[in-house]
Short mmCIF file of C-alpha atoms in Angstrom, two decimals:
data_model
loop_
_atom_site.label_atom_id
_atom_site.label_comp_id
_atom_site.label_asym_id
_atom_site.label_seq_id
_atom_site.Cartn_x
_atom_site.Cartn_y
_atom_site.Cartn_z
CA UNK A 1 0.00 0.00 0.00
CA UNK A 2 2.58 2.03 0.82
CA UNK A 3 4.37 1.42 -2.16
CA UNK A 4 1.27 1.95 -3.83
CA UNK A 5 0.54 5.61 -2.37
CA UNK A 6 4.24 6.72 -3.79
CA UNK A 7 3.78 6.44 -6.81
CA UNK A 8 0.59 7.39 -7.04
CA UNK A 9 0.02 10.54 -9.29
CA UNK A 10 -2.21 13.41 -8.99
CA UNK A 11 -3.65 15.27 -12.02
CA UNK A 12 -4.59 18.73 -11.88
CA UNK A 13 -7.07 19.60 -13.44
CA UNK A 14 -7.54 23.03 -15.80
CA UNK A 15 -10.48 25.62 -14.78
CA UNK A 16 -12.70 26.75 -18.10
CA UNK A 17 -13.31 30.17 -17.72
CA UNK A 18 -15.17 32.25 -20.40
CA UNK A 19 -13.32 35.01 -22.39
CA UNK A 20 -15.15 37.65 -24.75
CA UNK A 21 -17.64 35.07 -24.36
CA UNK A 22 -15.28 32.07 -25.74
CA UNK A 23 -14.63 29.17 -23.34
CA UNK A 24 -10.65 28.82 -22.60
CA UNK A 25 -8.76 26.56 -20.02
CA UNK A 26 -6.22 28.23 -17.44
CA UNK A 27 -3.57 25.45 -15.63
CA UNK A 28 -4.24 25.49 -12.25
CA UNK A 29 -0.68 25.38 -11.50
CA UNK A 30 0.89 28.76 -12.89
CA UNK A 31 -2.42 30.56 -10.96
CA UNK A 32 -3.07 34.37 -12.12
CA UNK A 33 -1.88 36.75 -8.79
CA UNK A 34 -2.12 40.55 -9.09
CA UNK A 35 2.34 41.44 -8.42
CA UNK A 36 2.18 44.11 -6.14
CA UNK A 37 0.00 43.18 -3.78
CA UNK A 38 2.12 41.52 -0.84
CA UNK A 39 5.17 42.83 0.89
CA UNK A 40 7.70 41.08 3.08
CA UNK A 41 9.14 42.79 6.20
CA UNK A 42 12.81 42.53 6.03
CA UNK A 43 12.63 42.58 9.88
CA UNK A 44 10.51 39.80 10.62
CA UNK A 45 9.38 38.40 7.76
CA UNK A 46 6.20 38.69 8.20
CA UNK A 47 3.82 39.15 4.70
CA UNK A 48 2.03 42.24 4.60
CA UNK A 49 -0.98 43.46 2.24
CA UNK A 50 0.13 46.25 0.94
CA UNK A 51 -2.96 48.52 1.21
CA UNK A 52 -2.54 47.58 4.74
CA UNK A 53 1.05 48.81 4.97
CA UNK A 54 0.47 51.94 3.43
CA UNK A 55 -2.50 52.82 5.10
CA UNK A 56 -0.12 52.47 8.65
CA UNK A 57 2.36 54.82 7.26
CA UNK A 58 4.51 51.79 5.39
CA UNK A 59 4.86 50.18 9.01
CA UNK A 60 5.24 46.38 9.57
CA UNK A 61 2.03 45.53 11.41
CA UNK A 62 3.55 43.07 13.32
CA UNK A 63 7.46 43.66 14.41
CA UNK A 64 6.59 47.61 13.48
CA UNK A 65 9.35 48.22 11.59
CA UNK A 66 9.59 51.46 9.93
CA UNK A 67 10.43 51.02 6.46
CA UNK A 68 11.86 53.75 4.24
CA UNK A 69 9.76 56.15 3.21
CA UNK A 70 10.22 57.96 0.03
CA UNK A 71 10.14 61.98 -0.18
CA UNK A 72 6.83 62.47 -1.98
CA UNK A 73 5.06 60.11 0.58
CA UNK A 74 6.80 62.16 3.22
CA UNK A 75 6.22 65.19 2.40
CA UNK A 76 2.30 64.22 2.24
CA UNK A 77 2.33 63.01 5.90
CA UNK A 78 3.94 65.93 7.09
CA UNK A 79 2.99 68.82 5.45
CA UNK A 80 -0.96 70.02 4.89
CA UNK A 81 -2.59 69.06 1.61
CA UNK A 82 -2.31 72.08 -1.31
CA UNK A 83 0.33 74.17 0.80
CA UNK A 84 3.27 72.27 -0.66
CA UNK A 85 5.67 74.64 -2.94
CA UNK A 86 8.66 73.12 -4.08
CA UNK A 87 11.58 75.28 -4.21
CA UNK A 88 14.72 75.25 -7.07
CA UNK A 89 13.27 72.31 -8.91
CA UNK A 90 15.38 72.36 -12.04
CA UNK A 91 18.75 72.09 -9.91
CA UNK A 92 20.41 68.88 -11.27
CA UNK A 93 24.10 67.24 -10.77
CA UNK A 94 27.36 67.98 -13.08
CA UNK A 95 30.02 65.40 -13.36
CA UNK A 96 32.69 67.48 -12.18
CA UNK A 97 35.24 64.80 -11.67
CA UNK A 98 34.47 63.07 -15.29
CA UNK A 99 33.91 60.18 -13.54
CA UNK A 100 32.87 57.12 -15.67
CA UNK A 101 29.31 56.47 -16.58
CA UNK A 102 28.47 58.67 -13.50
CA UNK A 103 25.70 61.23 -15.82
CA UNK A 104 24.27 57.93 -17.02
CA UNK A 105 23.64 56.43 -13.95
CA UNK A 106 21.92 60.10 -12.63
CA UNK A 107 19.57 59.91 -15.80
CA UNK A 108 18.56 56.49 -14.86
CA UNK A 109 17.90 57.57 -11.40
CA UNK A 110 15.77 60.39 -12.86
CA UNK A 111 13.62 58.40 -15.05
CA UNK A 112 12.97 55.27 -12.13
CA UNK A 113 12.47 57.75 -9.21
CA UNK A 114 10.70 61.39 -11.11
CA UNK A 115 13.05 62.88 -8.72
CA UNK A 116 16.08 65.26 -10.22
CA UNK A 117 18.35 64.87 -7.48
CA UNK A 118 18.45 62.79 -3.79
CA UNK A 119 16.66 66.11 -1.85
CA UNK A 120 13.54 67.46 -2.42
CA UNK A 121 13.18 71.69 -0.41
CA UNK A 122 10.48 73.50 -0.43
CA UNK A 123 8.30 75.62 1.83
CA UNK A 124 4.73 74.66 3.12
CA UNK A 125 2.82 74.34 6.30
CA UNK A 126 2.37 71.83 9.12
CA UNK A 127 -1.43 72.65 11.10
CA UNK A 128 -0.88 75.65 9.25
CA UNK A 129 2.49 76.82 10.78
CA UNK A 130 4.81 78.03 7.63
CA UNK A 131 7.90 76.34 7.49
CA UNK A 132 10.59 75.57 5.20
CA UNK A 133 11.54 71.40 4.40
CA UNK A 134 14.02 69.23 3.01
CA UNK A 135 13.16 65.77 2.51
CA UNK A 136 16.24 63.33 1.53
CA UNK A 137 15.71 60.46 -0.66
CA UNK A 138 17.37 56.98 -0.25
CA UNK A 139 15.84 56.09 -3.30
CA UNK A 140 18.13 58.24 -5.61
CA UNK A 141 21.97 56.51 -5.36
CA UNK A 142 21.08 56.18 -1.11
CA UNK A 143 20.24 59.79 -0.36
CA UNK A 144 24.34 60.67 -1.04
CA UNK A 145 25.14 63.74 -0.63
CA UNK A 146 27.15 65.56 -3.89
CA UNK A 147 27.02 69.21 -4.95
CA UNK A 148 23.39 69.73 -5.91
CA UNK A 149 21.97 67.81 -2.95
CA UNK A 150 24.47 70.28 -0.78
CA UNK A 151 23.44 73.53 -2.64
CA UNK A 152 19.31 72.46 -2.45
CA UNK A 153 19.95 72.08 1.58
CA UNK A 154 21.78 75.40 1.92
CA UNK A 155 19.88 77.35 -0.51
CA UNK A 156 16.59 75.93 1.58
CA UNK A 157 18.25 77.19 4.59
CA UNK A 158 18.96 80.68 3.53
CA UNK A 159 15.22 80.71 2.38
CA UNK A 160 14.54 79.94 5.96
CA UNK A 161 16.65 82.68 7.24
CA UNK A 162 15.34 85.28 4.71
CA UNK A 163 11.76 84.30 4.96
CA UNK A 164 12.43 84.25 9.14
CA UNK A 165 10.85 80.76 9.25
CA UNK A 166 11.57 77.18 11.09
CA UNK A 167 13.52 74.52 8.88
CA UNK A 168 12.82 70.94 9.16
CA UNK A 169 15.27 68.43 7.49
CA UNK A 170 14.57 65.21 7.32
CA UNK A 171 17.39 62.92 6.74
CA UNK A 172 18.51 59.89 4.85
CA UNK A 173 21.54 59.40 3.10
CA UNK A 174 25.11 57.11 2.76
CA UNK A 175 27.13 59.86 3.44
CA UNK A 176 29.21 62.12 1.01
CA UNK A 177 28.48 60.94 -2.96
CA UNK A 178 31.85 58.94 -3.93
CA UNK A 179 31.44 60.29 -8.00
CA UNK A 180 32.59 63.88 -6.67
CA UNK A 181 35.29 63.46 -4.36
CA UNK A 182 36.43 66.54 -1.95
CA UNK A 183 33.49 68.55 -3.56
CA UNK A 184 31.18 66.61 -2.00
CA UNK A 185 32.85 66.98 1.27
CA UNK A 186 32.50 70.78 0.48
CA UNK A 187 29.14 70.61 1.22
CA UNK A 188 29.36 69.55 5.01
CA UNK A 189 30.83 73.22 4.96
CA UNK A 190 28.60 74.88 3.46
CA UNK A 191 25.28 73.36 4.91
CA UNK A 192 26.98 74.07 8.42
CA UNK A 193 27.86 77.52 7.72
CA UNK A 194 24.08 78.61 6.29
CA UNK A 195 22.57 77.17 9.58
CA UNK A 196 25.10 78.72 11.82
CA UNK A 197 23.38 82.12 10.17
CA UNK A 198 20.24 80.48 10.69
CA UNK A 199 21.01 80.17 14.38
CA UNK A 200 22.46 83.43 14.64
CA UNK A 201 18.78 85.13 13.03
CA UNK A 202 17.20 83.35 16.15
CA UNK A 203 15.28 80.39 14.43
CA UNK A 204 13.91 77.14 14.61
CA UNK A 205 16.02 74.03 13.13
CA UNK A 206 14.62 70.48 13.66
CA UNK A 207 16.35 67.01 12.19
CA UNK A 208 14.31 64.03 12.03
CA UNK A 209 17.07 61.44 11.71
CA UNK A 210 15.48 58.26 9.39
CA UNK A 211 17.23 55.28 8.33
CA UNK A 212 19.96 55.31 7.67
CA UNK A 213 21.48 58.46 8.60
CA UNK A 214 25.43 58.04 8.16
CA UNK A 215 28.68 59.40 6.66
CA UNK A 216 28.83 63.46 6.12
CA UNK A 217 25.85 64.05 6.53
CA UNK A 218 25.84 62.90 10.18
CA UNK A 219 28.65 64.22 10.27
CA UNK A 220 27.49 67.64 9.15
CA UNK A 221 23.81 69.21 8.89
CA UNK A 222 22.12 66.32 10.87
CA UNK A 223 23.40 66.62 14.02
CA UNK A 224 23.49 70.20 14.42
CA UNK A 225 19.56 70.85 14.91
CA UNK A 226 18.23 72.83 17.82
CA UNK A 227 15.94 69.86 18.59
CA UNK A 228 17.02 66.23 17.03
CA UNK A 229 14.27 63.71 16.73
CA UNK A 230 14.66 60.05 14.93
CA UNK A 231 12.06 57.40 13.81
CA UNK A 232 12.39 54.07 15.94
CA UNK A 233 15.42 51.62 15.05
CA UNK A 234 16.99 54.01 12.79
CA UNK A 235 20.46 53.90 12.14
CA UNK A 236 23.03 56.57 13.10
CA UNK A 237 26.81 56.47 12.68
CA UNK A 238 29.47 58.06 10.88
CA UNK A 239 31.40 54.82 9.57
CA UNK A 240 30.08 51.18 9.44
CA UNK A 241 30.17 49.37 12.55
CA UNK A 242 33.59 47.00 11.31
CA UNK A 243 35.42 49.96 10.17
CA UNK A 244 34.94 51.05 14.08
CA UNK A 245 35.80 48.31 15.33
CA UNK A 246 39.23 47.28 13.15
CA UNK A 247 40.73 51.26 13.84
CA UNK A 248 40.10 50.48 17.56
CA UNK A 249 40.56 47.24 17.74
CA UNK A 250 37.76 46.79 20.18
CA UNK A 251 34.11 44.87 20.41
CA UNK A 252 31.42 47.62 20.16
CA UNK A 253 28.06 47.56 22.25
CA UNK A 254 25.35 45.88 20.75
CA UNK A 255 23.10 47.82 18.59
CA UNK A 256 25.00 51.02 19.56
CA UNK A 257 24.19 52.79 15.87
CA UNK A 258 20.57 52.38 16.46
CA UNK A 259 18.47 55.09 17.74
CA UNK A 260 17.61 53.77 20.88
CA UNK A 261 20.94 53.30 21.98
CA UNK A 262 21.92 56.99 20.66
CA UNK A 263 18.53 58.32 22.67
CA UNK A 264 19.89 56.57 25.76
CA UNK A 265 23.28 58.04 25.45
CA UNK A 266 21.88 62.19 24.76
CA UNK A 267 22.79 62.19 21.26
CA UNK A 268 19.33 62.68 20.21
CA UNK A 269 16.52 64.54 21.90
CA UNK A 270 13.84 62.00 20.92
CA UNK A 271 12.27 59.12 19.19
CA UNK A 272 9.13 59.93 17.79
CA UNK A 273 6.66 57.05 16.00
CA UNK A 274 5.86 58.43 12.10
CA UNK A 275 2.04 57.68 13.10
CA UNK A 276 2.75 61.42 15.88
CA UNK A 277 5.49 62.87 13.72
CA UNK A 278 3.43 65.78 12.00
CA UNK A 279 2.10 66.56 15.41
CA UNK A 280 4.92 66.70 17.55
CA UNK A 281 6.59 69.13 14.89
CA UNK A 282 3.33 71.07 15.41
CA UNK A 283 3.99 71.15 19.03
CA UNK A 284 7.73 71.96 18.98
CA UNK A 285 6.49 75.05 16.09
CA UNK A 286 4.07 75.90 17.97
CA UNK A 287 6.29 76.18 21.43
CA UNK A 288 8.73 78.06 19.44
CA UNK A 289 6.28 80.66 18.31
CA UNK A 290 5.35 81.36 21.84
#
């Protein structure tokens, strides 16, 4: 019997369905599923509808990961509907350094993402509080930062200090952009220098740290806000965790790049779920005004 059951073979068999009214047979076993639909946290693993996911702010709904959230959706949560103006638009990257294939791989970006660069600035309101924004964009070569993402943040920052209004940055980014070598290390510089005007003029400026937040950028315009807020389990460092520890030649803490770990140490102010972002900045604008 046993033998019997082994080799015994099961047939599928084919489901007519009717087509412009003509019958047709579809094989049970390559079934028709809509792509798009599912999502895997890269946390847990757990499978996620995806009208689900982005009706919880693209949040696992079971470890509650925060996945990455790209600057359009961002910008959407965070500022009110209609009061979104985007400012210098056209700025794009130049390959200063001729490096190889480097304009080509910036028009691909372009065309994937409909962004022109890895920052998206531009002025709006949050519960009707005006402020200025920058949004970074890990989607465009991992929110590096080269010349034009450098000149967008500064020339969003001098808006802000012209206009006499609050900036809000939110970042995400690799660090400095390899392709343009010490000019893209100029703009840790220049960012720092237009907020240190910024400061002087007496206003607002508030980093939302979101993963990952590393290299010159940390290292720069990220860490120098009045009030420093991250998402949960983001990651903040300068260099990669094995870079760390081969200079020192010692075992780091566990987790000590996340930004629990950061909060726990006064590196950061807060940690702030995206579900209350909008409305803490509110509060914090708000407190600020008074």
């Amino acid at each position: 019997m046993k033998e019997l059951f082994k080799k015994k073979k099961y047939i599928k068999l084919p489901i007519k369905t009717a087509v412009n009214g003509k019958e047709q047979y579809n094989d049970m076993s390559d079934p028709s599923v809509p792509t798009g639909k599912w999502i895997k946290c890269n946390n847990c693993g757990e499978i996620i509808y995806r009208d689900d996911f982005e009706a919880k702010d693209q949040i696992c709904t079971k470890c509650h990961k925060h996945f990455r959230m790209d600057s359009e959706s961002r910008i959407s949560q965070i500022i009110d509907s209609g009061s979104f103006k985007e400012l210098n638009t056209n700025m794009g990257t130049k390959n200063v350094l001729d490096f190889p294939e480097y304009l080509e791989k910036i028009s691909s970006l372009q065309k994937k993402t409909g962004l022109k660069e890895a920052v998206v600035t531009g002025e709006g309101k949050i519960n009707g509080i005006k402020v200025v924004i920058a949004v970074m964009d890990s989607r465009f070569m991992m929110g590096s930062m080269g010349e034009a993402v450098g000149e967008k943040v500064t020339r969003a920052i001098e808006h802000a200090t012209d206009k006499k209004l609050p900036i809000i940055i939110f970042t995400a980014s690799g660090g400095a952009r390899m392709q343009e070598g010490i000019v893209s290390l100029m703009q840790m510089a220049k960012t720092s220098s237009a907020l240190a005007k910024h400061s002087e003029a007496g206003l607002l400026y508030i980093t939302v740290l979101t993963d990952p937040t590393t290299g010159g950028v940390t290292a720069s315009f990220a860490m120098l806000g009045d009030i420093i807020l991250a998402e949960p389990g983001t990651l903040i460092g300068f260099a990669g965790a094995r870079v760390i520890e081969q200079t020192i030649n010692q075992k780091l803490p566990e987790g000590f790049q996340k930004a629990e770990f950061l909060l726990e140490h006064g590196y950061i102010d807060m940690i702030v779920e995206r579900r209350d972002m909008k409305n803490t900045l509110f509060k914090l604008l708000e407190f600020h005004q008074n």
